[in-house]
Amino acid sequence: MWSIRMRASKEEKHISGAEGIYSEKEIKRVLSKYLTRALNHCRGKPDKIVLTIEKIKEEIIFVSPLKIHTYFSDSPESAFYFIKDKLKSLNISEKAIQKAFYVIKNCPLRGATLIDYLSGERLERDLQRGVRVSRIQMDSKKRIEIIRKVKNISPDPARTVEALTIASKVLSRKEVLAEVCISDNPDYTTGYVASRDFGYLRITNIKTQGDNAGGRAFFIKTPCEIDKLIEFLERKPVIVK
Ligand code: PML
C-alpha cells in the first residue's frame, strides 16, 4: 500500500491538503484527483503543490469509526456554549477550552494544537506547525456507507468522511480526551467536537460564512508520553473500518 499526500500553498500559506492510503493501481487516479483539488480551491490559486507518494513499510492498524451525530446550532455563540458543555462533561477545564479556541481562531497552523486538558498549556513541539494527522484512510465500503448516511445533512459528504477519519484515528488513543475542529475553509461553516464518549458530533453554524479562521485542537490527558503520541498521529498508518 502507498501513502499519497498533497499540500498546496501560496507564499507559504496553506491553501489545501488531502491524503490517503491506496493500492499501487489507484495512484494515477488519486494524483489527478488531488491535483484538481489543489488547483480549484476557494482559498485561492496555490504557487506550490507538493505531492508525496510513499510506500508504507510498517504494519497498518485498523480502528473503528466514531458514531456520527449532528447538532443544529443557529449561531457561533450557541455552538460555542454547546461545545463548552460537552468538553466540561469530560472534565476539560475552562482554561483549556479558552486556549483551544484562542489558538484555532488566531494561530493558523498546518496541523492541530495539543492542549493539556487541565492547564491549557500547548504540548506540541512545533508551535508554528502543530501536529499533522497523517497516513489515514477510510475503508471503501465504510466510506460508501457513511456517505449514504450523511448525504442529506452534510453540504460536502467527502469532507465529512475525511474529518471522521482523522477524528477516529485521533480518538483511538486513550491520551486524547476530545477534539474540536472548525474548518479553515471560509465557505464551510459546519465543524465538530468528538470524543469516545459522545462520538463525532457535527455542529452547524460553528462560524459565520466568509470567516477564514479555523483549525483543530486535541485535548490531552496528562501526564503522557507526548512524543510517542505525536509519532503515532503523524506516522502510524491507520485504516478506519
Ligand atoms: C462535517 O461536516 O462533518 C464537518 C467537517 C469539518 C471539516 C474540517 C475541514 O475543513 O477539514
Coordinates of N, CA and C and ligand atoms in Angstrom, one line a residue:
M1 N 0.8 -1.2 0.0 CA 0.0 0.0 0.0 C 0.9 1.3 0.0
W2 N 0.3 2.4 -0.5 CA 1.0 3.6 -0.6 C 0.3 4.7 0.1
S3 N 1.1 5.6 0.8 CA 0.5 6.8 1.4 C 0.7 7.9 0.3
I4 N -0.4 8.6 0.0 CA -0.3 9.7 -1.0 C -0.8 11.0 -0.3
R5 N 0.0 12.0 -0.4 CA -0.3 13.3 0.3 C -0.2 14.5 -0.6
M6 N -1.1 15.4 -0.5 CA -1.0 16.6 -1.3 C -1.0 17.8 -0.3
R7 N -0.2 18.8 -0.6 CA -0.3 20.1 0.1 C -0.1 21.2 -0.8
A8 N -1.0 22.1 -0.9 CA -1.0 23.3 -1.7 C -0.9 24.6 -0.9
S9 N 0.0 25.5 -1.3 CA 0.2 26.7 -0.5 C 0.5 27.9 -1.4
K10 N 0.3 29.1 -0.9 CA 0.6 30.3 -1.6 C 1.4 31.2 -0.7
E11 N 2.6 31.6 -1.2 CA 3.5 32.3 -0.4 C 3.6 31.7 1.0
E12 N 3.8 30.4 1.0 CA 4.0 29.6 2.3 C 2.7 29.5 3.1
K13 N 1.6 30.1 2.7 CA 0.3 30.0 3.5 C -0.5 28.8 2.9
H14 N -1.0 28.0 3.8 CA -1.8 26.8 3.5 C -3.0 27.2 2.6
I15 N -3.2 26.4 1.5 CA -4.4 26.6 0.7 C -5.3 25.3 0.9
S16 N -4.7 24.2 0.6 CA -5.5 23.0 0.8 C -4.6 21.7 0.9
G17 N -5.2 20.7 1.4 CA -4.4 19.4 1.6 C -5.3 18.2 1.5
A18 N -4.7 17.1 1.2 CA -5.5 15.8 1.2 C -4.6 14.7 1.3
E19 N -5.1 13.6 1.8 CA -4.2 12.4 1.8 C -5.0 11.1 2.0
G20 N -4.4 10.0 1.7 CA -5.0 8.7 1.9 C -4.0 7.6 1.7
I21 N -4.5 6.3 2.0 CA -3.7 5.1 1.8 C -4.3 4.4 0.6
Y22 N -3.5 4.1 -0.4 CA -4.1 3.5 -1.6 C -3.2 2.3 -2.1
S23 N -3.8 1.5 -3.0 CA -3.0 0.4 -3.7 C -2.3 1.1 -4.9
E24 N -1.3 0.3 -5.4 CA -0.5 0.9 -6.5 C -1.4 1.2 -7.7
K25 N -2.4 0.4 -8.0 CA -3.1 0.7 -9.2 C -4.0 1.9 -9.1
E26 N -4.2 2.4 -7.9 CA -5.0 3.7 -7.7 C -4.2 4.9 -7.7
I27 N -2.9 4.8 -7.8 CA -2.0 6.0 -7.6 C -2.3 7.1 -8.7
K28 N -2.4 6.7 -10.0 CA -2.6 7.7 -11.0 C -3.9 8.4 -10.8
R29 N -5.0 7.7 -10.6 CA -6.3 8.3 -10.4 C -6.3 9.3 -9.2
V30 N -5.7 8.9 -8.1 CA -5.7 9.7 -6.9 C -4.9 11.0 -7.1
L31 N -3.7 10.9 -7.8 CA -2.9 12.0 -8.1 C -3.7 13.1 -8.9
S32 N -4.4 12.6 -9.9 CA -5.1 13.5 -10.7 C -6.3 14.2 -9.9
K33 N -6.9 13.4 -9.1 CA -8.0 14.0 -8.2 C -7.4 15.0 -7.2
Y34 N -6.2 14.7 -6.7 CA -5.6 15.7 -5.7 C -5.2 17.0 -6.4
L35 N -4.6 16.8 -7.7 CA -4.2 18.0 -8.4 C -5.4 18.9 -8.7
T36 N -6.4 18.3 -9.2 CA -7.6 19.1 -9.5 C -8.1 19.8 -8.2
R37 N -8.1 19.1 -7.1 CA -8.5 19.8 -5.9 C -7.5 20.9 -5.5
A38 N -6.2 20.7 -5.7 CA -5.3 21.8 -5.3 C -5.5 23.0 -6.2
L39 N -5.8 22.8 -7.4 CA -5.8 23.9 -8.4 C -7.2 24.6 -8.3
N40 N -8.2 24.1 -7.7 CA -9.5 24.7 -7.7 C -10.0 24.8 -6.2
H41 N -9.4 25.6 -5.5 CA -9.8 25.8 -4.1 C -10.3 27.2 -3.8
C42 N -11.3 27.3 -3.0 CA -11.9 28.7 -2.8 C -11.0 29.6 -2.0
R43 N -9.9 29.0 -1.4 CA -8.9 29.9 -0.7 C -7.9 30.5 -1.7
G44 N -8.0 30.1 -2.9 CA -7.2 30.8 -4.0 C -6.3 29.8 -4.7
K45 N -5.5 30.4 -5.7 CA -4.6 29.5 -6.5 C -3.3 29.4 -5.8
P46 N -2.8 28.2 -5.7 CA -1.5 28.0 -5.0 C -0.4 28.3 -5.9
D47 N 0.8 28.6 -5.3 CA 2.0 28.8 -6.1 C 3.0 27.6 -5.8
K48 N 2.6 26.7 -5.0 CA 3.4 25.5 -4.7 C 2.4 24.3 -4.4
I49 N 2.6 23.2 -5.1 CA 1.9 22.0 -4.8 C 2.9 20.9 -4.5
V50 N 2.8 20.3 -3.3 CA 3.7 19.2 -3.0 C 2.9 17.9 -3.0
L51 N 3.3 16.9 -3.8 CA 2.6 15.6 -3.8 C 3.7 14.6 -3.3
T52 N 3.3 13.8 -2.3 CA 4.2 12.8 -1.8 C 3.6 11.5 -1.9
I53 N 4.4 10.6 -2.5 CA 3.9 9.2 -2.7 C 4.9 8.3 -2.0
E54 N 4.5 7.6 -1.0 CA 5.5 6.9 -0.2 C 5.0 5.5 0.1
K55 N 5.8 4.5 -0.1 CA 5.4 3.1 0.1 C 5.4 2.9 1.7
I56 N 4.3 2.3 2.1 CA 4.1 2.0 3.5 C 4.8 0.7 3.8
K57 N 5.8 0.8 4.7 CA 6.6 -0.4 5.0 C 6.2 -1.0 6.4
E58 N 5.5 -0.2 7.2 CA 5.2 -0.8 8.5 C 3.7 -1.4 8.5
E59 N 3.4 -2.1 9.5 CA 2.1 -2.7 9.7 C 1.0 -1.6 9.8
I60 N -0.1 -1.9 9.1 CA -1.2 -0.9 9.1 C -2.2 -1.4 10.2
I61 N -2.6 -0.4 11.1 CA -3.6 -0.9 12.1 C -5.0 -0.4 11.7
F62 N -6.0 -1.1 12.2 CA -7.4 -0.8 11.9 C -8.1 -0.3 13.1
V63 N -8.9 0.8 13.0 CA -9.7 1.3 14.1 C -11.1 1.5 13.6
S64 N -12.1 1.5 14.6 CA -13.5 1.7 14.2 C -13.8 3.2 14.1
P65 N -14.8 3.5 13.2 CA -15.2 4.9 13.1 C -16.0 5.3 14.4
L66 N -15.9 6.6 14.7 CA -16.8 7.1 15.8 C -18.2 7.2 15.2
K67 N -19.2 7.2 16.1 CA -20.6 7.3 15.7 C -20.9 8.8 15.3
I68 N -21.6 9.0 14.2 CA -21.9 10.4 13.8 C -23.2 10.9 14.3
H69 N -23.2 12.1 14.8 CA -24.5 12.8 15.2 C -24.4 14.2 14.7
T70 N -25.5 14.9 14.6 CA -25.4 16.3 14.2 C -26.2 17.2 15.2
Y71 N -25.6 18.3 15.6 CA -26.4 19.3 16.5 C -26.6 20.5 15.6
F72 N -27.9 20.9 15.5 CA -28.2 22.0 14.6 C -28.2 23.3 15.5
S73 N -27.0 24.0 15.4 CA -26.9 25.2 16.2 C -27.3 26.4 15.2
D74 N -27.8 27.5 15.8 CA -28.2 28.6 14.9 C -27.2 29.7 14.9
S75 N -26.2 29.7 15.7 CA -25.2 30.7 15.7 C -23.8 30.2 16.3
P76 N -22.7 30.9 15.9 CA -21.4 30.5 16.5 C -21.5 30.6 18.1
E77 N -22.2 31.6 18.6 CA -22.3 31.7 20.1 C -22.9 30.4 20.7
S78 N -24.1 30.0 20.1 CA -24.7 28.9 20.7 C -23.9 27.6 20.5
A79 N -23.2 27.6 19.3 CA -22.3 26.4 19.1 C -21.2 26.4 20.2
F80 N -20.6 27.5 20.5 CA -19.6 27.6 21.5 C -20.0 27.1 22.8
Y81 N -21.2 27.5 23.3 CA -21.7 27.1 24.6 C -22.0 25.6 24.6
F82 N -22.5 25.1 23.5 CA -22.8 23.7 23.3 C -21.5 22.9 23.5
I83 N -20.5 23.3 22.7 CA -19.2 22.6 22.7 C -18.6 22.6 24.2
K84 N -18.6 23.8 24.8 CA -18.1 24.0 26.1 C -18.7 23.0 27.1
D85 N -20.0 22.9 27.0 CA -20.7 21.9 27.8 C -20.2 20.5 27.7
K86 N -20.1 20.1 26.4 CA -19.6 18.8 26.0 C -18.2 18.5 26.6
L87 N -17.3 19.5 26.4 CA -16.0 19.4 26.9 C -15.9 19.3 28.4
K88 N -16.7 20.1 29.1 CA -16.7 20.1 30.5 C -17.2 18.8 31.1
S89 N -18.1 18.1 30.3 CA -18.6 16.8 30.8 C -17.5 15.8 30.8
L90 N -16.3 16.1 30.1 CA -15.2 15.2 30.1 C -14.1 15.7 31.1
N91 N -14.5 16.7 31.9 CA -13.6 17.2 32.9 C -12.4 18.1 32.3
I92 N -12.7 18.6 31.1 CA -11.7 19.5 30.5 C -11.9 20.9 31.1
S93 N -10.8 21.6 31.5 CA -11.0 22.8 32.2 C -11.4 24.0 31.3
E94 N -12.0 25.0 31.9 CA -12.3 26.3 31.2 C -11.1 26.9 30.6
K95 N -10.0 26.8 31.3 CA -8.7 27.4 30.8 C -8.3 26.7 29.5
A96 N -8.4 25.4 29.5 CA -8.0 24.6 28.3 C -9.0 24.9 27.1
I97 N -10.2 25.0 27.4 CA -11.2 25.3 26.4 C -10.9 26.7 25.7
Q98 N -10.7 27.7 26.6 CA -10.4 29.0 26.1 C -9.2 29.1 25.3
K99 N -8.2 28.3 25.7 CA -6.9 28.3 25.0 C -7.1 27.7 23.6
A100 N -7.8 26.6 23.6 CA -8.0 25.9 22.3 C -8.7 26.8 21.3
F101 N -9.8 27.5 21.7 CA -10.5 28.4 20.8 C -9.6 29.6 20.4
Y102 N -8.8 30.0 21.4 CA -7.9 31.2 21.0 C -6.9 30.7 19.9
V103 N -6.3 29.5 20.0 CA -5.4 29.1 19.0 C -6.1 28.8 17.7
I104 N -7.2 28.2 17.7 CA -8.0 27.9 16.5 C -8.3 29.2 15.7
K105 N -8.7 30.2 16.5 CA -9.1 31.5 15.8 C -8.0 32.4 15.5
N106 N -6.8 32.3 16.2 CA -5.8 33.3 16.0 C -4.5 32.8 15.4
C107 N -4.2 31.5 15.4 CA -2.9 31.0 15.0 C -3.1 30.0 13.9
P108 N -3.0 30.4 12.6 CA -3.2 29.5 11.5 C -2.0 28.5 11.5
L109 N -2.4 27.2 11.7 CA -1.4 26.1 11.8 C -1.7 25.1 10.7
R110 N -0.7 24.4 10.2 CA -0.9 23.3 9.2 C -1.6 22.1 9.9
G111 N -1.2 22.0 11.2 CA -1.7 20.8 11.9 C -2.5 21.2 13.1
A112 N -2.7 20.3 14.1 CA -3.5 20.6 15.2 C -2.7 21.1 16.4
T113 N -3.3 21.8 17.3 CA -2.7 22.1 18.5 C -3.1 21.1 19.6
L114 N -2.1 20.8 20.5 CA -2.3 19.8 21.5 C -2.4 20.5 22.8
I115 N -3.6 20.4 23.5 CA -3.8 21.2 24.7 C -3.9 20.4 25.9
D116 N -3.1 20.7 26.9 CA -3.3 20.0 28.2 C -4.6 20.2 28.8
Y117 N -5.4 19.1 29.1 CA -6.8 19.2 29.5 C -7.0 20.0 30.7
L118 N -6.0 20.2 31.6 CA -6.2 20.9 32.8 C -5.5 22.3 32.8
S119 N -4.2 22.3 32.4 CA -3.5 23.6 32.5 C -3.7 24.5 31.3
G120 N -4.2 23.9 30.1 CA -4.4 24.7 28.9 C -3.1 24.9 28.2
E121 N -2.0 24.4 28.7 CA -0.7 24.6 28.0 C -0.6 23.9 26.7
R122 N 0.0 24.5 25.7 CA 0.2 23.8 24.4 C 1.4 22.8 24.5
L123 N 1.1 21.6 24.0 CA 2.1 20.5 24.2 C 2.8 20.1 23.0
E124 N 2.4 20.6 21.8 CA 3.1 20.2 20.6 C 4.5 20.8 20.5
R125 N 5.5 20.1 19.9 CA 6.9 20.5 19.9 C 7.0 21.7 19.0
D126 N 6.3 21.7 17.9 CA 6.5 22.8 16.9 C 5.2 23.7 16.9
L127 N 5.4 24.8 17.5 CA 4.2 25.7 17.8 C 3.7 26.4 16.5
Q128 N 4.6 26.5 15.5 CA 4.2 27.2 14.3 C 3.5 26.2 13.3
R129 N 3.7 24.9 13.5 CA 3.1 24.0 12.5 C 2.0 23.2 13.1
G130 N 2.1 22.8 14.4 CA 1.1 21.9 15.1 C 1.4 20.5 14.7
V131 N 0.5 19.6 14.9 CA 0.7 18.2 14.7 C -0.3 17.8 13.5
R132 N 0.3 17.3 12.5 CA -0.5 17.0 11.3 C -0.8 15.5 11.3
V133 N -2.1 15.1 11.4 CA -2.5 13.7 11.5 C -2.4 13.2 10.0
S134 N -1.6 12.1 9.9 CA -1.3 11.6 8.6 C -1.4 10.1 8.5
R135 N -1.2 9.6 7.3 CA -1.3 8.2 7.0 C -2.6 7.5 7.4
I136 N -3.7 8.0 6.8 CA -5.0 7.6 7.2 C -5.8 7.3 6.0
Q137 N -6.8 6.4 6.2 CA -7.8 6.2 5.1 C -9.0 5.6 5.7
M138 N -10.1 5.8 5.0 CA -11.4 5.2 5.4 C -11.5 4.0 4.5
D139 N -11.9 2.8 5.0 CA -12.1 1.7 4.2 C -13.2 2.0 3.1
S140 N -13.1 1.5 1.9 CA -14.0 2.0 0.8 C -15.5 1.6 1.1
K141 N -15.7 0.4 1.6 CA -17.2 0.1 1.9 C -17.7 1.0 3.0
K142 N -16.9 1.2 4.0 CA -17.4 2.1 5.1 C -17.6 3.5 4.6
R143 N -16.8 3.9 3.7 CA -16.9 5.2 3.1 C -18.3 5.4 2.4
I144 N -18.6 4.4 1.6 CA -19.9 4.4 0.9 C -21.1 4.5 1.9
E145 N -20.9 3.7 2.9 CA -22.0 3.6 4.0 C -22.1 5.0 4.7
I146 N -21.0 5.6 4.9 CA -21.1 6.9 5.7 C -21.6 8.0 4.7
I147 N -21.1 8.0 3.5 CA -21.6 9.0 2.5 C -23.1 8.9 2.4
R148 N -23.6 7.7 2.3 CA -25.1 7.5 2.2 C -25.8 8.1 3.5
K149 N -25.2 7.9 4.6 CA -25.8 8.3 5.8 C -25.8 9.8 6.0
V150 N -24.8 10.5 5.4 CA -24.7 12.0 5.7 C -25.1 12.8 4.4
K151 N -25.4 12.1 3.3 CA -25.6 12.9 2.1 C -26.7 14.0 2.1
N152 N -27.7 13.8 3.0 CA -28.7 14.8 3.1 C -28.5 15.8 4.1
I153 N -27.5 15.6 5.0 CA -27.3 16.6 6.0 C -26.0 17.3 5.9
S154 N -25.0 16.8 5.1 CA -23.7 17.4 5.0 C -23.6 18.1 3.7
P155 N -23.2 19.4 3.6 CA -23.0 20.1 2.4 C -21.9 19.5 1.5
D156 N -21.0 18.7 2.2 CA -19.9 18.1 1.5 C -19.5 16.8 2.1
P157 N -20.3 15.7 1.8 CA -20.1 14.4 2.4 C -18.6 13.9 2.4
A158 N -17.9 14.2 1.3 CA -16.5 13.7 1.3 C -15.7 14.4 2.4
R159 N -16.0 15.6 2.6 CA -15.3 16.3 3.7 C -15.6 15.7 5.0
T160 N -16.9 15.4 5.2 CA -17.3 14.8 6.5 C -16.5 13.4 6.7
V161 N -16.4 12.6 5.6 CA -15.7 11.3 5.7 C -14.2 11.6 6.1
E162 N -13.6 12.6 5.5 CA -12.2 12.9 5.8 C -12.0 13.3 7.2
A163 N -12.9 14.1 7.7 CA -12.8 14.6 9.1 C -13.1 13.5 10.1
L164 N -14.1 12.6 9.7 CA -14.4 11.5 10.6 C -13.2 10.5 10.7
T165 N -12.5 10.4 9.6 CA -11.3 9.5 9.5 C -10.2 10.0 10.5
I166 N -10.0 11.3 10.4 CA -9.0 12.0 11.3 C -9.4 11.8 12.7
A167 N -10.7 12.1 13.0 CA -11.1 12.1 14.4 C -11.1 10.6 15.0
S168 N -11.4 9.7 14.1 CA -11.4 8.3 14.6 C -10.0 7.8 14.9
K169 N -9.0 8.2 14.1 CA -7.6 7.9 14.4 C -7.2 8.6 15.7
V170 N -7.5 9.9 15.8 CA -7.0 10.6 17.0 C -7.6 10.1 18.3
L171 N -8.9 9.8 18.2 CA -9.6 9.3 19.5 C -9.4 7.8 19.7
S172 N -8.6 7.2 18.9 CA -8.3 5.8 19.2 C -7.2 5.7 20.2
R173 N -6.6 6.9 20.5 CA -5.6 7.0 21.6 C -6.2 7.4 22.9
K174 N -5.9 6.7 24.0 CA -6.5 7.0 25.2 C -6.0 8.3 25.8
E175 N -4.8 8.8 25.4 CA -4.3 10.1 25.9 C -5.1 11.2 25.4
V176 N -5.9 11.0 24.3 CA -6.7 12.1 23.7 C -8.1 12.0 24.3
L177 N -8.6 13.1 24.9 CA -9.9 13.1 25.5 C -10.9 13.6 24.5
A178 N -10.6 14.6 23.7 CA -11.5 15.2 22.8 C -10.8 15.9 21.7
E179 N -11.6 16.2 20.6 CA -11.1 17.0 19.5 C -12.1 18.1 19.2
V180 N -11.7 19.3 18.9 CA -12.6 20.3 18.4 C -12.1 20.8 17.0
C181 N -12.9 20.9 16.0 CA -12.5 21.3 14.7 C -13.4 22.4 14.1
I182 N -12.8 23.4 13.6 CA -13.5 24.4 12.8 C -12.8 24.5 11.5
S183 N -13.5 24.3 10.4 CA -12.9 24.3 9.1 C -12.2 25.7 8.8
D184 N -11.0 25.6 8.1 CA -10.4 26.9 7.7 C -10.9 27.3 6.4
N185 N -11.8 26.6 5.8 CA -12.5 26.9 4.6 C -13.5 28.0 4.8
P186 N -13.4 29.2 4.2 CA -14.4 30.2 4.6 C -15.8 29.9 4.2
D187 N -16.1 28.9 3.3 CA -17.4 28.6 2.9 C -18.0 27.4 3.8
Y188 N -17.2 26.8 4.6 CA -17.7 25.6 5.3 C -17.9 25.9 6.8
T189 N -19.2 26.0 7.2 CA -19.5 26.5 8.5 C -19.9 25.5 9.5
T190 N -19.8 24.2 9.1 CA -20.1 23.1 10.0 C -18.7 22.6 10.6
G191 N -18.7 22.5 11.9 CA -17.5 21.9 12.5 C -17.9 20.7 13.3
Y192 N -17.0 20.3 14.3 CA -17.4 19.2 15.1 C -16.6 19.2 16.4
V193 N -17.2 18.5 17.4 CA -16.5 18.1 18.6 C -16.6 16.6 18.7
A194 N -15.5 16.0 19.1 CA -15.5 14.5 19.1 C -14.9 13.9 20.4
S195 N -15.4 12.8 20.8 CA -14.8 12.1 21.9 C -15.3 10.6 21.9
R196 N -14.6 9.8 22.6 CA -15.1 8.4 22.6 C -16.4 8.3 23.3
D197 N -16.7 9.2 24.2 CA -18.0 9.2 24.9 C -19.2 9.6 24.1
F198 N -19.1 10.7 23.4 CA -20.3 11.1 22.6 C -20.1 11.0 21.1
G199 N -19.0 10.5 20.6 CA -18.8 10.2 19.2 C -18.4 11.5 18.4
Y200 N -18.7 11.4 17.1 CA -18.3 12.5 16.2 C -19.6 13.4 16.1
L201 N -19.5 14.6 16.7 CA -20.7 15.4 16.9 C -20.6 16.6 16.0
R202 N -21.2 16.6 14.8 CA -21.1 17.7 13.9 C -22.0 18.9 14.4
I203 N -21.5 20.1 14.2 CA -22.2 21.3 14.7 C -22.3 22.3 13.6
T204 N -23.6 22.6 13.3 CA -23.8 23.6 12.2 C -23.6 25.0 12.7
N205 N -23.3 25.9 11.8 CA -23.0 27.4 12.2 C -22.0 27.6 13.3
I206 N -21.0 26.8 13.2 CA -19.9 26.9 14.2 C -19.1 28.2 14.0
K207 N -19.2 28.7 12.7 CA -18.6 30.0 12.4 C -19.5 30.7 11.3
T208 N -19.2 32.0 11.1 CA -20.0 32.7 10.1 C -19.4 32.5 8.7
Q209 N -20.2 32.5 7.7 CA -19.8 32.4 6.3 C -18.7 33.5 6.0
G210 N -17.7 33.1 5.3 CA -16.6 34.0 4.9 C -15.5 34.2 5.9
D211 N -15.6 33.5 7.0 CA -14.6 33.6 8.1 C -13.5 32.6 7.7
N212 N -12.2 33.1 7.5 CA -11.1 32.2 7.2 C -10.5 31.4 8.3
A213 N -10.8 31.9 9.5 CA -10.1 31.3 10.7 C -10.6 29.9 11.0
G214 N -9.7 29.0 11.3 CA -10.1 27.6 11.6 C -8.9 26.8 12.0
G215 N -9.2 25.6 12.5 CA -8.1 24.7 12.9 C -8.7 23.6 13.8
R216 N -7.7 22.8 14.3 CA -8.1 21.6 15.2 C -7.3 21.7 16.5
A217 N -8.0 21.3 17.6 CA -7.4 21.2 18.9 C -7.7 19.9 19.5
F218 N -6.7 19.2 20.0 CA -6.8 17.9 20.7 C -6.6 18.2 22.2
F219 N -7.5 17.7 23.0 CA -7.3 17.9 24.5 C -6.6 16.6 25.0
I220 N -5.5 16.8 25.6 CA -4.6 15.7 26.0 C -4.7 15.5 27.6
K221 N -4.9 14.2 27.9 CA -4.9 13.8 29.3 C -3.4 13.6 29.7
T222 N -2.9 14.5 30.6 CA -1.6 14.4 31.1 C -1.5 13.8 32.5
P223 N -0.4 13.2 32.9 CA 0.8 13.1 32.1 C 0.8 12.0 31.1
C224 N 1.5 12.2 30.0 CA 1.6 11.2 28.9 C 2.9 11.3 28.2
E225 N 3.2 10.3 27.4 CA 4.4 10.4 26.6 C 4.1 11.1 25.3
I226 N 4.3 12.4 25.3 CA 3.8 13.2 24.2 C 4.5 12.9 22.8
D227 N 5.8 12.6 22.9 CA 6.5 12.3 21.6 C 6.0 11.0 21.0
K228 N 5.6 10.0 21.8 CA 5.1 8.8 21.3 C 3.7 9.1 20.7
L229 N 2.9 9.9 21.3 CA 1.6 10.2 20.8 C 1.7 11.0 19.4
I230 N 2.6 11.9 19.4 CA 2.8 12.7 18.1 C 3.3 11.7 17.0
E231 N 4.2 10.9 17.3 CA 4.7 9.9 16.4 C 3.6 9.0 15.8
F232 N 2.7 8.6 16.7 CA 1.5 7.8 16.3 C 0.6 8.6 15.3
L233 N 0.3 9.8 15.7 CA -0.6 10.7 14.9 C -0.1 11.0 13.6
E234 N 1.2 11.3 13.5 CA 1.8 11.7 12.2 C 2.3 10.5 11.3
R235 N 2.7 9.4 12.0 CA 3.4 8.4 11.2 C 2.7 7.0 11.1
K236 N 1.8 6.7 12.0 CA 1.3 5.3 12.1 C 0.2 5.2 11.0
P237 N 0.4 4.2 10.1 CA -0.7 4.0 9.1 C -2.0 3.4 9.7
V238 N -3.1 4.1 9.5 CA -4.3 3.6 10.1 C -5.5 3.6 9.1
I239 N -6.2 2.5 9.0 CA -7.4 2.4 8.2 C -8.6 2.4 9.1
V240 N -9.6 3.2 8.9 CA -10.8 3.2 9.7 C -11.8 2.3 9.0
K241 N -12.3 1.3 9.7 CA -13.1 0.3 9.1 C -14.3 -0.1 9.9
Ligands
PML1 C1 -18.6 17.8 8.9 O1 -19.4 18.3 8.0 O2 -18.7 16.6 9.3 C2 -17.6 18.7 9.5 C3 -16.3 18.6 8.7 C4 -15.3 19.6 9.2 C5 -14.2 19.6 8.1 C6 -13.0 20.4 8.5 C7 -12.2 20.7 7.3 O3 -12.4 21.6 6.5 O4 -11.2 19.9 7.1

